[in-house]
Amino acid sequence: MDIPIWKEHLTHLPLGDIYLFSEVGSTNLVAEQKIKAGAPPFSLVIADSQTEGKGRLGRSWITRAGKALALSWILYPEPGRLQPETLSILSGLAPVAVVEVLREIYALPAEIKWPNDVLVEGKKAAGVLVDVRWNGCLLTDVVLGIGVNVARGSVPPPQQLNFPAISLEEAAGKEISRLKLLTQIMGSLIKWYSRLVEPSFIQAWNSMLAFKGQKVNLTTERGLRGQGEVLGISDDGSLILISEAGQETEYHSGEIQLRLVDRS
Ligand code: BT5
């Protein structure tokens, strides 16, 4: 990663400070330090590699030098814009932005595995980790962490994966510039963040949803939470499943994992 060149390209976007590193533990943790140090809104932390990249629920995310994108975007939502009960919407922001870019610019068959995994050809190409901080009922700051597998060597070996994974270059069958992809994703993120509480955002998320009409299991670490056919996303970003008896149930994100039911 040529840090001065990357920085120069990113300065054209309406962002706060831009922090670029060749290696960090986790860009989300660096972003939290930057928040404490007074980083302006829309600041961006990017690293070429992570030694302790974070997944959700204590899992880890692998980012190999020169192969992937690892970024954390700092947001300070205006007071009252997002309530605890509408927080799920925020988990859709990064996947909607990434999938839009992959579909429209790279013609890749990208989808969102609710709540926030990006699949290409049914395999995970990007993961999202949203870290939030509250002051009472007020959401004060958000770190939106995004990891994207770009080059072939970005995908960890199967024994380190809890779901099949793929890189964008493997799916596209051609080289992809990480810098161009980054600026495209940031452009899409900026656009969708401004539309987050508009109906068009949920419509976009719905149109990108994987497994529609298919039967899935929803599990937590404590076991099965629900089962049914995927119907869509509700206005607050919950997943709606319909049972065989026709009963609809909404699930909020958080601990839930989604898996296609194996019919073999
Ligand atoms: C995620 O967690 O998918 C969220 C990943 C977020 C990573 C970004 S990178 C920038 C920012 N800074 C951070 O420290 N994190 C964010 P989860 O759904 O829990 O998936 C984690 C699981 O995915 C691991 O337990 C592995 O099985 C698998 N995994 C690890 N690295 C992967 C990779 N590069 N590609 C696909 N799967 C991976």
XYZ file of N, CA and C and ligand atoms in Angstrom:
830
model
N 0.850 -1.189 0.000
C 0.000 0.000 0.000
C 0.893 1.249 0.000
N 0.693 2.074 -1.030
C 1.475 3.311 -1.096
C 0.678 4.391 -0.326
N 1.062 4.603 0.925
C 0.236 5.433 1.814
C -0.007 6.854 1.268
N 1.015 7.584 0.771
C 0.730 8.941 0.260
C -0.255 8.940 -0.916
N -0.115 7.956 -1.812
C -1.031 7.911 -2.975
C -2.463 7.601 -2.520
N -2.613 6.647 -1.622
C -3.939 6.309 -1.122
C -4.561 7.539 -0.453
N -3.755 8.229 0.346
C -4.287 9.386 1.074
C -4.752 10.456 0.096
N -3.940 10.674 -0.935
C -4.289 11.715 -1.907
C -5.622 11.402 -2.598
N -5.823 10.129 -2.975
C -7.075 9.760 -3.633
C -8.279 9.950 -2.722
N -8.073 9.648 -1.434
C -9.203 9.694 -0.505
C -9.577 11.119 -0.111
N -8.644 12.065 -0.274
C -8.957 13.434 0.149
C -10.054 14.062 -0.720
N -10.359 13.442 -1.879
C -11.435 13.986 -2.728
C -12.820 13.697 -2.154
N -12.875 12.773 -1.191
C -14.178 12.410 -0.623
C -14.471 13.253 0.616
N -15.766 13.482 0.918
C -16.109 14.281 2.105
C -15.941 13.462 3.391
N -14.707 13.278 3.801
C -14.402 12.500 5.007
C -13.780 13.411 6.053
N -13.630 12.881 7.288
C -12.895 13.620 8.312
C -11.403 13.365 8.120
N -10.714 13.051 9.202
C -9.292 12.715 9.081
C -9.138 11.332 8.460
N -8.019 11.132 7.796
C -7.753 9.815 7.204
C -6.463 9.276 7.816
N -6.559 8.109 8.443
C -5.403 7.493 9.100
C -5.070 6.197 8.362
N -3.879 6.142 7.798
C -3.474 4.938 7.054
C -2.292 4.272 7.737
N -2.342 2.957 7.841
C -1.271 2.208 8.507
C -0.894 1.001 7.650
N 0.385 0.617 7.704
C 0.717 -0.632 7.017
C 0.288 -1.827 7.863
N 0.315 -1.691 9.187
C -0.146 -2.800 10.037
C -0.704 -2.268 11.356
N -1.825 -2.822 11.775
C -2.367 -2.504 13.116
C -2.887 -3.811 13.721
N -3.265 -3.765 15.009
C -3.950 -4.912 15.597
C -5.318 -5.025 14.937
N -6.164 -4.016 15.195
C -7.513 -3.980 14.623
C -7.847 -2.526 14.279
N -8.335 -2.291 13.072
C -8.689 -0.908 12.704
C -9.834 -0.392 13.577
N -10.744 -1.292 14.021
C -11.830 -0.830 14.890
C -11.281 -0.324 16.229
N -10.260 -0.991 16.751
C -9.689 -0.536 18.025
C -8.937 0.784 17.832
N -8.225 0.907 16.713
C -7.541 2.180 16.429
C -8.582 3.296 16.318
N -9.701 2.997 15.645
C -10.753 4.012 15.488
C -11.280 4.454 16.856
N -11.430 3.503 17.777
C -11.908 3.874 19.119
C -10.915 4.804 19.812
N -9.621 4.520 19.620
C -8.609 5.423 20.212
C -8.702 6.810 19.573
N -8.917 6.829 18.254
C -9.010 8.119 17.555
C -10.235 8.908 18.043
N -11.330 8.195 18.319
C -12.534 8.867 18.840
C -12.198 9.521 20.181
N -11.519 8.752 21.043
C -11.158 9.295 22.373
C -10.249 10.505 22.228
N -9.433 10.506 21.166
C -8.508 11.624 20.943
C -9.169 12.772 20.193
N -10.506 12.639 19.905
C -11.236 13.750 19.291
C -11.303 13.735 17.774
N -11.232 12.564 17.157
C -11.308 12.501 15.679
C -12.597 13.151 15.186
N -12.535 13.913 14.093
C -13.755 14.521 13.550
C -14.678 13.461 12.937
N -15.979 13.808 12.735
C -16.898 12.838 12.131
C -16.429 12.409 10.745
N -16.796 11.213 10.384
C -16.492 10.622 9.065
C -14.999 10.359 8.868
N -14.245 10.311 9.982
C -12.827 9.946 9.856
C -12.725 8.470 9.500
N -11.605 8.135 8.888
C -11.446 6.788 8.346
C -10.095 6.213 8.751
N -10.135 4.980 9.248
C -8.895 4.267 9.587
C -8.750 3.109 8.600
N -7.590 3.010 7.977
C -7.359 1.941 6.992
C -6.036 1.268 7.327
N -5.995 -0.049 7.187
C -4.719 -0.750 7.394
C -4.500 -1.762 6.277
N -3.237 -1.909 5.907
C -2.893 -2.894 4.882
C -3.005 -4.303 5.455
N -2.656 -4.462 6.735
C -2.833 -5.777 7.372
C -3.218 -5.590 8.832
N -3.878 -6.612 9.379
C -4.274 -6.591 10.793
C -3.701 -7.837 11.470
N -3.144 -7.636 12.668
C -2.613 -8.794 13.393
C -3.666 -9.384 14.325
N -4.645 -8.567 14.699
C -5.716 -9.063 15.584
C -7.050 -8.517 15.145
N -7.348 -8.706 13.842
C -8.615 -8.224 13.292
C -9.774 -8.880 14.035
N -10.814 -8.087 14.303
C -11.930 -8.595 15.102
C -13.115 -8.990 14.222
N -13.694 -10.158 14.521
C -14.978 -10.537 13.943
C -16.035 -10.244 14.991
N -17.238 -10.763 14.810
C -18.273 -10.551 15.812
C -18.142 -11.580 16.934
N -18.688 -11.248 18.098
C -18.753 -12.172 19.234
C -17.408 -12.804 19.563
N -16.351 -11.991 19.524
C -15.033 -12.475 19.921
C -14.313 -13.301 18.858
N -14.927 -13.454 17.690
C -14.236 -14.206 16.637
C -13.177 -13.309 16.000
N -12.308 -13.904 15.161
C -11.252 -13.070 14.563
C -11.425 -12.975 13.049
N -10.831 -11.934 12.512
C -10.908 -11.678 11.064
C -9.487 -11.540 10.532
N -9.201 -12.257 9.474
C -7.831 -12.283 8.949
C -7.687 -11.320 7.773
N -6.690 -10.429 7.871
C -6.412 -9.454 6.803
C -4.934 -9.567 6.444
N -4.677 -10.110 5.267
C -3.284 -10.303 4.851
C -2.777 -9.087 4.083
N -1.522 -8.732 4.324
C -0.932 -7.531 3.707
C -1.042 -7.577 2.187
N -1.476 -6.478 1.616
C -1.509 -6.334 0.166
C -2.647 -7.060 -0.526
N -3.518 -7.735 0.225
C -4.512 -8.607 -0.412
C -5.955 -8.162 -0.200
N -6.175 -7.352 0.810
C -7.558 -7.131 1.244
C -7.796 -5.661 1.591
N -9.028 -5.346 1.943
C -9.321 -4.029 2.509
C -9.738 -4.221 3.962
N -9.188 -3.405 4.838
C -9.630 -3.381 6.238
C -9.801 -1.921 6.594
N -11.036 -1.520 6.870
C -11.282 -0.113 7.149
C -12.292 0.044 8.271
N -12.185 1.166 8.963
C -13.151 1.503 10.013
C -13.547 2.959 9.841
N -14.865 3.173 9.746
C -15.385 4.518 9.493
C -16.038 5.013 10.777
N -15.709 6.248 11.158
C -16.182 6.811 12.429
C -17.399 7.712 12.189
N -18.499 7.381 12.866
C -19.730 8.161 12.710
C -20.210 8.650 14.065
N -20.720 9.867 14.093
C -21.365 10.393 15.306
C -22.799 10.750 14.911
N -23.725 9.777 14.952
C -25.098 10.075 14.494
C -25.698 11.248 15.260
N -26.455 12.101 14.553
C -27.091 13.236 15.233
C -28.008 12.685 16.313
N -28.102 13.377 17.461
C -28.922 12.868 18.555
C -30.341 12.550 18.073
N -30.824 11.364 18.426
C -32.197 10.994 18.106
C -32.372 10.380 16.732
N -31.331 10.403 15.882
C -31.518 9.859 14.526
C -31.694 8.341 14.570
N -30.956 7.695 15.449
C -31.096 6.242 15.595
C -31.414 5.906 17.042
N -32.491 5.142 17.253
C -32.900 4.720 18.591
C -32.404 3.294 18.814
N -32.353 2.849 20.095
C -31.939 1.463 20.332
C -32.725 0.477 19.469
N -34.039 0.736 19.277
C -34.844 -0.231 18.533
C -34.632 -0.157 17.012
N -33.970 0.899 16.543
C -33.706 0.957 15.098
C -32.224 0.722 14.783
N -31.509 0.247 15.785
C -30.066 0.059 15.609
C -29.737 -0.969 14.526
N -30.650 -1.946 14.357
C -30.396 -2.990 13.350
C -30.171 -2.372 11.975
N -30.791 -1.219 11.732
C -30.648 -0.567 10.427
C -29.177 -0.292 10.136
N -28.477 0.098 11.190
C -27.060 0.438 11.027
C -26.237 -0.761 10.548
N -26.655 -1.963 10.955
C -25.871 -3.128 10.544
C -26.038 -3.403 9.045
N -27.072 -2.808 8.432
C -27.255 -2.999 6.991
C -26.461 -2.020 6.140
N -25.992 -0.932 6.768
C -25.372 0.139 5.970
C -24.170 -0.346 5.138
N -23.199 -0.961 5.795
C -21.994 -1.362 5.061
C -22.284 -2.439 4.017
N -23.079 -3.498 4.367
C -23.354 -4.488 3.323
C -24.096 -3.906 2.130
N -25.037 -2.999 2.370
C -25.760 -2.407 1.227
C -24.775 -1.643 0.335
N -23.884 -0.873 0.960
C -22.919 -0.083 0.174
C -21.981 -1.002 -0.611
N -21.471 -2.036 0.055
C -20.503 -2.924 -0.621
C -21.196 -3.695 -1.749
N -22.383 -4.243 -1.464
C -23.078 -5.027 -2.490
C -23.441 -4.146 -3.691
N -23.858 -2.917 -3.425
C -24.182 -2.026 -4.549
C -22.979 -1.860 -5.479
N -21.819 -1.621 -4.885
C -20.603 -1.440 -5.698
C -20.280 -2.730 -6.454
N -20.342 -3.867 -5.770
C -19.974 -5.134 -6.421
C -20.923 -5.465 -7.560
N -22.212 -5.177 -7.362
C -23.179 -5.471 -8.431
C -23.054 -4.495 -9.590
N -23.025 -3.199 -9.251
C -23.148 -2.193 -10.314
C -21.839 -1.925 -11.037
N -20.721 -1.995 -10.331
C -19.451 -1.666 -10.999
C -18.718 -2.925 -11.463
N -18.837 -4.009 -10.693
C -18.069 -5.217 -11.034
C -18.952 -6.342 -11.592
N -20.255 -6.105 -11.701
C -21.207 -7.098 -12.225
C -21.085 -8.439 -11.515
N -20.824 -8.396 -10.209
C -20.684 -9.633 -9.436
C -22.031 -9.988 -8.782
N -22.320 -11.297 -8.670
C -23.587 -11.702 -8.049
C -23.488 -11.622 -6.521
N -23.500 -10.394 -6.020
C -23.310 -10.175 -4.583
C -24.660 -10.099 -3.882
N -24.693 -10.614 -2.649
C -25.922 -10.618 -1.847
C -25.563 -10.393 -0.386
N -26.599 -10.106 0.410
C -26.374 -9.912 1.850
C -26.946 -11.089 2.613
N -26.086 -11.770 3.348
C -26.587 -12.799 4.278
C -26.882 -12.065 5.570
N -28.173 -11.907 5.860
C -28.583 -11.127 7.023
C -27.847 -11.586 8.281
N -27.392 -10.703 9.162
C -27.600 -9.263 9.041
C -26.551 -8.552 8.174
N -25.305 -9.006 8.211
C -24.342 -8.128 7.537
C -23.139 -8.793 6.880
N -23.308 -10.024 6.397
C -22.225 -10.633 5.623
C -22.468 -10.393 4.137
N -21.397 -10.161 3.398
C -21.523 -10.005 1.952
C -21.095 -11.310 1.286
N -22.021 -11.896 0.543
C -21.710 -13.139 -0.172
C -21.560 -12.848 -1.661
N -20.629 -13.565 -2.279
C -20.518 -13.547 -3.735
C -20.472 -15.019 -4.143
N -21.329 -15.377 -5.078
C -21.499 -16.792 -5.453
C -21.777 -17.644 -4.210
N -22.496 -17.098 -3.264
C -22.868 -17.840 -2.056
C -21.762 -17.995 -1.033
N -20.601 -17.376 -1.276
C -19.493 -17.486 -0.320
C -19.151 -16.104 0.232
N -18.576 -16.093 1.445
C -18.358 -14.808 2.118
C -17.158 -14.062 1.518
N -17.418 -12.854 1.030
C -16.361 -12.035 0.443
C -16.036 -10.838 1.325
N -16.949 -10.478 2.214
C -16.704 -9.335 3.108
C -17.491 -9.521 4.396
N -16.918 -8.997 5.479
C -17.588 -9.069 6.776
C -17.627 -7.681 7.396
N -18.613 -7.477 8.258
C -18.833 -6.154 8.848
C -18.947 -6.282 10.363
N -18.293 -5.387 11.061
C -18.382 -5.354 12.519
C -18.738 -3.936 12.944
N -19.915 -3.789 13.565
C -20.340 -2.459 13.997
C -20.136 -2.367 15.508
N -19.268 -1.463 15.941
C -19.087 -1.214 17.378
C -19.758 0.115 17.703
N -20.631 0.102 18.734
C -21.344 1.347 19.070
C -21.148 1.692 20.536
N -21.261 2.987 20.833
C -21.205 3.432 22.231
C -22.418 4.291 22.545
N -23.018 4.018 23.713
C -24.228 4.736 24.120
C -23.918 5.629 25.292
N -24.678 6.727 25.370
C -24.711 7.513 26.589
C -26.175 7.500 27.005
N -26.535 6.624 27.932
C -27.948 6.398 28.234
C -28.628 5.853 26.998
N -29.685 6.549 26.541
C -30.419 6.102 25.349
C -29.879 6.739 24.082
N -28.842 7.566 24.215
C -28.319 8.273 23.037
C -27.111 7.549 22.462
N -27.207 7.261 21.181
C -26.083 6.645 20.483
C -25.049 7.746 20.232
N -23.871 7.623 20.810
C -22.913 8.721 20.672
C -21.928 8.491 19.536
N -21.335 7.300 19.469
C -20.427 7.067 18.349
C -20.483 5.639 17.835
N -20.140 5.539 16.565
C -20.232 4.269 15.850
C -18.923 4.051 15.107
N -18.424 2.829 15.190
C -17.288 2.456 14.340
C -17.781 1.346 13.414
N -17.761 1.656 12.134
C -18.235 0.706 11.130
C -17.013 0.032 10.522
N -16.765 -1.209 10.917
C -15.576 -1.917 10.433
C -15.925 -2.827 9.268
N -15.152 -2.733 8.214
C -15.433 -3.546 7.018
C -14.154 -4.246 6.566
N -14.243 -5.538 6.357
C -13.123 -6.300 5.799
C -13.561 -6.920 4.487
N -12.778 -6.713 3.430
C -13.137 -7.252 2.113
C -11.985 -8.103 1.583
N -12.306 -9.309 1.132
C -11.296 -10.167 0.502
C -11.176 -9.763 -0.955
N -10.070 -9.141 -1.317
C -9.938 -8.640 -2.690
C -9.108 -9.615 -3.546
N -7.829 -9.792 -3.223
C -6.975 -10.666 -4.040
C -7.142 -12.116 -3.594
N -6.723 -13.037 -4.465
C -6.924 -14.461 -4.173
C -6.328 -14.879 -2.839
N -5.131 -14.375 -2.522
C -4.460 -14.785 -1.293
C -5.093 -14.232 -0.019
N -6.204 -13.520 -0.153
C -6.828 -12.937 1.056
C -7.668 -13.951 1.817
N -8.050 -15.028 1.159
C -8.970 -15.980 1.794
C -8.197 -16.940 2.702
N -8.552 -16.987 3.981
C -7.851 -17.902 4.891
C -8.113 -19.362 4.516
N -7.245 -20.282 4.973
C -7.471 -21.700 4.680
C -8.769 -22.194 5.325
N -9.385 -23.245 4.721
C -10.714 -23.700 5.166
C -10.806 -23.971 6.670
N -9.716 -24.470 7.271
C -9.816 -24.808 8.713
C -9.966 -23.562 9.583
N -9.721 -22.360 9.002
C -9.905 -21.125 9.782
C -11.242 -20.453 9.489
N -12.094 -21.134 8.743
C -13.356 -20.513 8.309
C -14.562 -21.193 8.934
N -15.564 -20.381 9.307
C -16.816 -20.975 9.799
C -17.894 -20.943 8.720
N -17.517 -20.464 7.526
C -18.445 -20.385 6.398
C -17.575 -20.306 5.144
N -17.955 -20.902 4.018
C -17.105 -20.828 2.826
C -16.815 -19.379 2.432
N -15.586 -19.132 1.975
C -15.193 -17.749 1.648
C -14.634 -17.670 0.230
N -14.609 -16.462 -0.297
C -14.123 -16.236 -1.667
C -13.507 -14.842 -1.738
N -12.611 -14.644 -2.708
C -12.092 -13.289 -2.949
C -12.794 -12.708 -4.170
N -12.790 -11.389 -4.261
C -13.448 -10.738 -5.396
C -12.736 -11.043 -6.705
N -11.399 -11.109 -6.654
C -10.667 -11.379 -7.900
C -10.969 -12.778 -8.424
N -11.125 -13.725 -7.498
C -11.466 -15.084 -7.923
C -12.843 -15.078 -8.589
N -13.792 -14.368 -7.993
C -15.150 -14.340 -8.536
C -15.204 -13.563 -9.857
N -14.447 -12.470 -9.931
C -14.514 -11.616 -11.127
C -13.628 -12.150 -12.253
N -12.646 -12.982 -11.893
C -11.723 -13.514 -12.899
C -10.816 -12.447 -13.473
N -10.585 -11.387 -12.720
C -9.670 -10.335 -13.173
C -9.127 -9.587 -11.960
N -8.070 -8.798 -12.205
C -7.492 -8.027 -11.093
C -8.403 -6.884 -10.697
N -8.400 -6.577 -9.418
C -9.221 -5.463 -8.916
C -8.317 -4.541 -8.101
N -8.363 -3.251 -8.394
C -7.560 -2.288 -7.647
C -8.188 -2.039 -6.284
N -7.417 -2.277 -5.231
C -7.960 -2.072 -3.881
C -8.294 -0.599 -3.653
N -7.462 0.284 -4.198
C -7.686 1.711 -3.981
C -8.974 2.180 -4.661
N -9.171 1.727 -5.916
C -10.420 2.109 -6.612
C -11.619 1.560 -5.861
N -11.525 0.289 -5.469
C -12.638 -0.332 -4.750
C -12.940 0.433 -3.463
N -11.883 0.820 -2.761
C -12.077 1.560 -1.504
C -12.816 2.876 -1.752
N -12.393 3.630 -2.776
C -13.054 4.918 -3.017
C -14.511 4.700 -3.465
N -14.752 3.615 -4.215
C -16.135 3.323 -4.638
C -16.996 2.958 -3.427
N -16.441 2.129 -2.544
C -17.214 1.732 -1.349
C -17.478 2.954 -0.469
N -16.486 3.818 -0.298
C -16.696 5.008 0.542
C -17.766 5.909 -0.071
N -17.746 6.052 -1.400
C -18.759 6.873 -2.080
C -20.154 6.325 -1.805
N -20.292 5.008 -1.898
C -21.583 4.375 -1.678
C -21.999 4.481 -0.198
N -21.038 4.320 0.706
C -21.338 4.452 2.140
C -21.843 5.850 2.481
N -21.179 6.853 1.927
C -21.571 8.248 2.206
C -23.002 8.477 1.705
N -23.286 7.972 0.511
C -24.639 8.144 -0.059
C -25.696 7.456 0.820
N -25.449 6.192 1.174
C -26.474 5.441 1.915
C -26.594 5.909 3.355
N -25.502 6.429 3.929
C -25.624 6.923 5.307
C -26.619 8.085 5.363
N -26.622 8.909 4.306
C -27.545 10.052 4.303
C -28.992 9.583 4.084
N -29.175 8.360 3.598
C -30.540 7.855 3.327
C -30.966 6.758 4.298
N -30.207 6.605 5.374
C -30.378 5.461 6.272
C -31.798 5.292 6.801
N -32.469 6.403 7.102
C -33.814 6.257 7.676
C -34.910 6.502 6.631
N -34.537 6.410 5.363
C -35.537 6.552 4.289
C -35.981 5.164 3.822
N -37.213 5.051 3.314
C -37.681 3.727 2.844
C -36.772 3.135 1.764
N -36.112 3.980 0.966
C -35.271 3.452 -0.118
C -34.126 2.590 0.416
N -33.710 2.847 1.673
C -32.612 2.064 2.226
C -33.069 0.626 2.493
N -34.223 0.474 3.141
C -34.728 -0.880 3.426
C -35.059 -1.597 2.115
N -35.580 -0.824 1.136
C -35.876 -1.441 -0.174
C -34.607 -2.001 -0.804
N -33.510 -1.217 -0.723
C -32.241 -1.670 -1.308
C -31.759 -2.919 -0.580
N -31.810 -2.890 0.753
C -31.354 -4.021 1.564
C -32.167 -5.281 1.197
N -33.497 -5.091 1.085
C -34.379 -6.206 0.712
C -34.023 -6.785 -0.651
N -33.690 -5.890 -1.585
C -33.413 -6.353 -2.949
C -32.081 -7.097 -3.028
N -31.275 -6.995 -1.964
C -29.957 -7.642 -1.969
C -29.920 -8.874 -1.072
N -31.042 -9.174 -0.442
C -31.077 -10.211 0.591
C -30.898 -11.618 0.008
N -29.982 -12.387 0.598
C -29.763 -13.768 0.161
C -30.825 -14.692 0.745
N -31.027 -15.830 0.119
C -31.894 -16.931 0.602
C -33.381 -16.581 0.625
N -33.803 -15.560 -0.139
C -35.243 -15.238 -0.134
C -36.052 -16.448 -0.621
N -37.104 -16.764 0.105
C -37.940 -17.904 -0.275
C -37.335 -19.244 0.101
N -36.159 -19.216 0.732
C -35.525 -20.477 1.135
C -35.642 -20.671 2.640
N -35.546 -21.932 3.046
C -35.706 -22.251 4.473
C -34.363 -22.102 5.181
N -34.374 -21.404 6.302
C -33.121 -21.198 7.040
C -33.307 -21.509 8.529
N -32.198 -21.757 9.175
C -32.160 -21.879 10.634
C -31.529 -20.622 11.193
N -32.053 -20.107 12.288
C -31.401 -19.009 12.998
C -30.911 -19.572 14.321
N -29.618 -19.463 14.570
C -29.086 -20.045 15.807
C -28.321 -19.009 16.614
N -28.258 -19.208 17.906
C -27.347 -18.445 18.754
C -26.400 -19.478 19.355
N -25.478 -18.991 20.201
C -24.561 -19.951 20.812
C -25.321 -20.926 21.698
N -26.549 -20.562 22.100
C -27.336 -21.441 22.977
C -28.224 -22.404 22.193
N -28.183 -22.311 20.862
C -28.969 -23.267 20.067
C -29.912 -22.597 19.085
N -30.884 -23.379 18.597
C -31.797 -22.898 17.557
C -32.734 -21.826 18.105
N -32.824 -20.676 17.375
C -33.721 -19.593 17.802
C -34.983 -19.568 16.948
N -34.819 -19.990 15.695
C -35.982 -19.937 14.821
C -35.700 -20.644 13.514
N -36.773 -20.952 12.818
C -36.634 -21.636 11.536
C -37.785 -21.188 10.652
N -37.519 -21.045 9.375
C -38.608 -20.682 8.475
C -38.067 -20.230 7.141
N -38.996 -19.778 6.302
C -38.615 -19.314 4.972
C -38.331 -17.819 5.049
N -37.265 -17.378 4.381
C -36.907 -15.954 4.426
C -37.909 -15.153 3.598
N -38.558 -14.174 4.279
C -39.549 -13.337 3.596
C -38.944 -11.988 3.202
N -38.161 -11.403 4.109
C -37.561 -10.102 3.782
C -37.108 -9.383 5.036
N -36.805 -8.077 4.864
C -36.344 -7.224 5.966
C -37.496 -6.286 6.349
N -37.722 -6.110 7.637
C -38.796 -5.198 8.059
C -38.261 -3.760 8.106
N -39.135 -2.803 8.415
C -38.745 -1.385 8.397
C -37.622 -1.069 9.375
N -37.477 -1.876 10.437
C -36.408 -1.587 11.405
C -35.175 -2.472 11.196
N -35.110 -3.163 10.064
C -33.917 -3.955 9.760
C -33.953 -5.363 10.321
N -35.101 -5.769 10.901
C -35.210 -7.150 11.389
C -35.447 -8.091 10.202
N -35.109 -9.355 10.425
C -35.354 -10.363 9.390
C -36.724 -10.992 9.641
N -37.534 -11.104 8.573
C -38.858 -11.727 8.734
C -38.819 -13.132 8.149
N -39.151 -14.105 9.000
C -39.278 -15.491 8.543
C -40.751 -15.880 8.591
N -41.141 -16.775 7.682
C -42.524 -17.276 7.717
C -42.478 -18.793 7.924
N -43.276 -19.260 8.877
C -43.276 -20.693 9.198
C -44.155 -21.441 8.194
N -44.084 -22.782 8.247
C -44.914 -23.574 7.329
C -46.392 -23.311 7.575
N -46.728 -22.959 8.821
C -48.133 -22.674 9.149
C -48.535 -21.261 8.721
N -47.579 -20.516 8.141
C -47.894 -19.181 7.643
C -47.702 -18.070 8.658
N -47.089 -18.411 9.799
C -46.895 -17.370 10.823
C -45.584 -16.612 10.591
N -45.693 -15.274 10.623
C -44.500 -14.454 10.407
C -43.860 -14.071 11.741
N -42.520 -14.175 11.825
C -41.806 -13.768 13.036
C -40.628 -12.888 12.625
N -40.415 -11.820 13.424
C -39.290 -10.920 13.129
C -38.154 -11.178 14.102
N -36.948 -11.166 13.575
C -35.764 -11.408 14.414
C -34.834 -10.202 14.330
N -34.363 -9.741 15.494
C -33.375 -8.661 15.521
C -31.996 -9.265 15.404
N -31.035 -8.468 14.921
C -29.684 -9.035 14.758
C -29.060 -9.272 16.134
N -27.796 -9.058 16.292
C -27.173 -9.386 17.567
C -26.486 -10.714 17.451
N -26.906 -11.609 18.313
C -26.172 -12.881 18.396
C -26.546 -13.891 17.315
N -27.579 -13.593 16.545
C -28.130 -14.649 15.684
C -27.258 -14.935 14.452
N -27.124 -16.188 14.120
C -26.431 -16.635 12.906
C -27.455 -17.281 11.988
N -27.291 -17.077 10.705
C -28.241 -17.648 9.757
C -27.567 -18.730 8.925
N -28.221 -19.856 8.785
C -27.703 -20.948 7.955
C -28.835 -21.529 7.117
N -28.501 -21.786 5.867
C -29.472 -22.437 4.981
C -29.719 -23.842 5.508
N -30.984 -24.271 5.524
C -31.274 -25.632 5.995
C -30.836 -26.621 4.927
N -30.035 -27.601 5.353
C -29.529 -28.611 4.425
C -30.642 -29.610 4.132
N -31.049 -29.679 2.853
C -32.171 -30.588 2.542
C -31.703 -31.928 2.011
N -30.371 -32.160 2.012
C -29.886 -33.411 1.428
C -30.158 -34.580 2.375
C -17.282 -10.667 10.598
O -17.334 -11.396 11.747
O -17.537 -11.083 9.502
C -16.822 -9.244 10.813
C -15.495 -9.003 10.196
C -15.126 -7.547 10.290
C -13.704 -7.318 9.899
C -13.356 -5.863 9.812
S -11.805 -5.612 9.091
C -11.820 -3.952 9.545
C -12.428 -3.896 10.927
N -11.424 -4.050 11.958
C -11.590 -5.177 12.664
O -10.867 -5.544 13.601
N -12.669 -5.828 12.199
C -13.316 -5.105 11.131
P -17.936 -12.848 11.872
O -19.255 -12.940 11.179
O -17.864 -13.148 13.315
O -16.922 -13.751 11.066
C -15.686 -14.112 11.601
C -15.379 -15.513 11.102
O -15.131 -15.434 9.678
C -14.113 -16.114 11.697
O -14.400 -16.845 12.859
C -13.609 -17.002 10.564
O -14.250 -18.251 10.601
C -14.075 -16.290 9.306
N -13.039 -15.439 8.690
C -11.937 -14.885 9.234
N -11.259 -14.161 8.339
C -11.960 -14.264 7.175
C -11.769 -13.748 5.859
N -10.753 -12.940 5.540
N -12.687 -14.092 4.917
C -13.751 -14.869 5.197
N -13.983 -15.401 6.415
C -13.086 -15.091 7.393
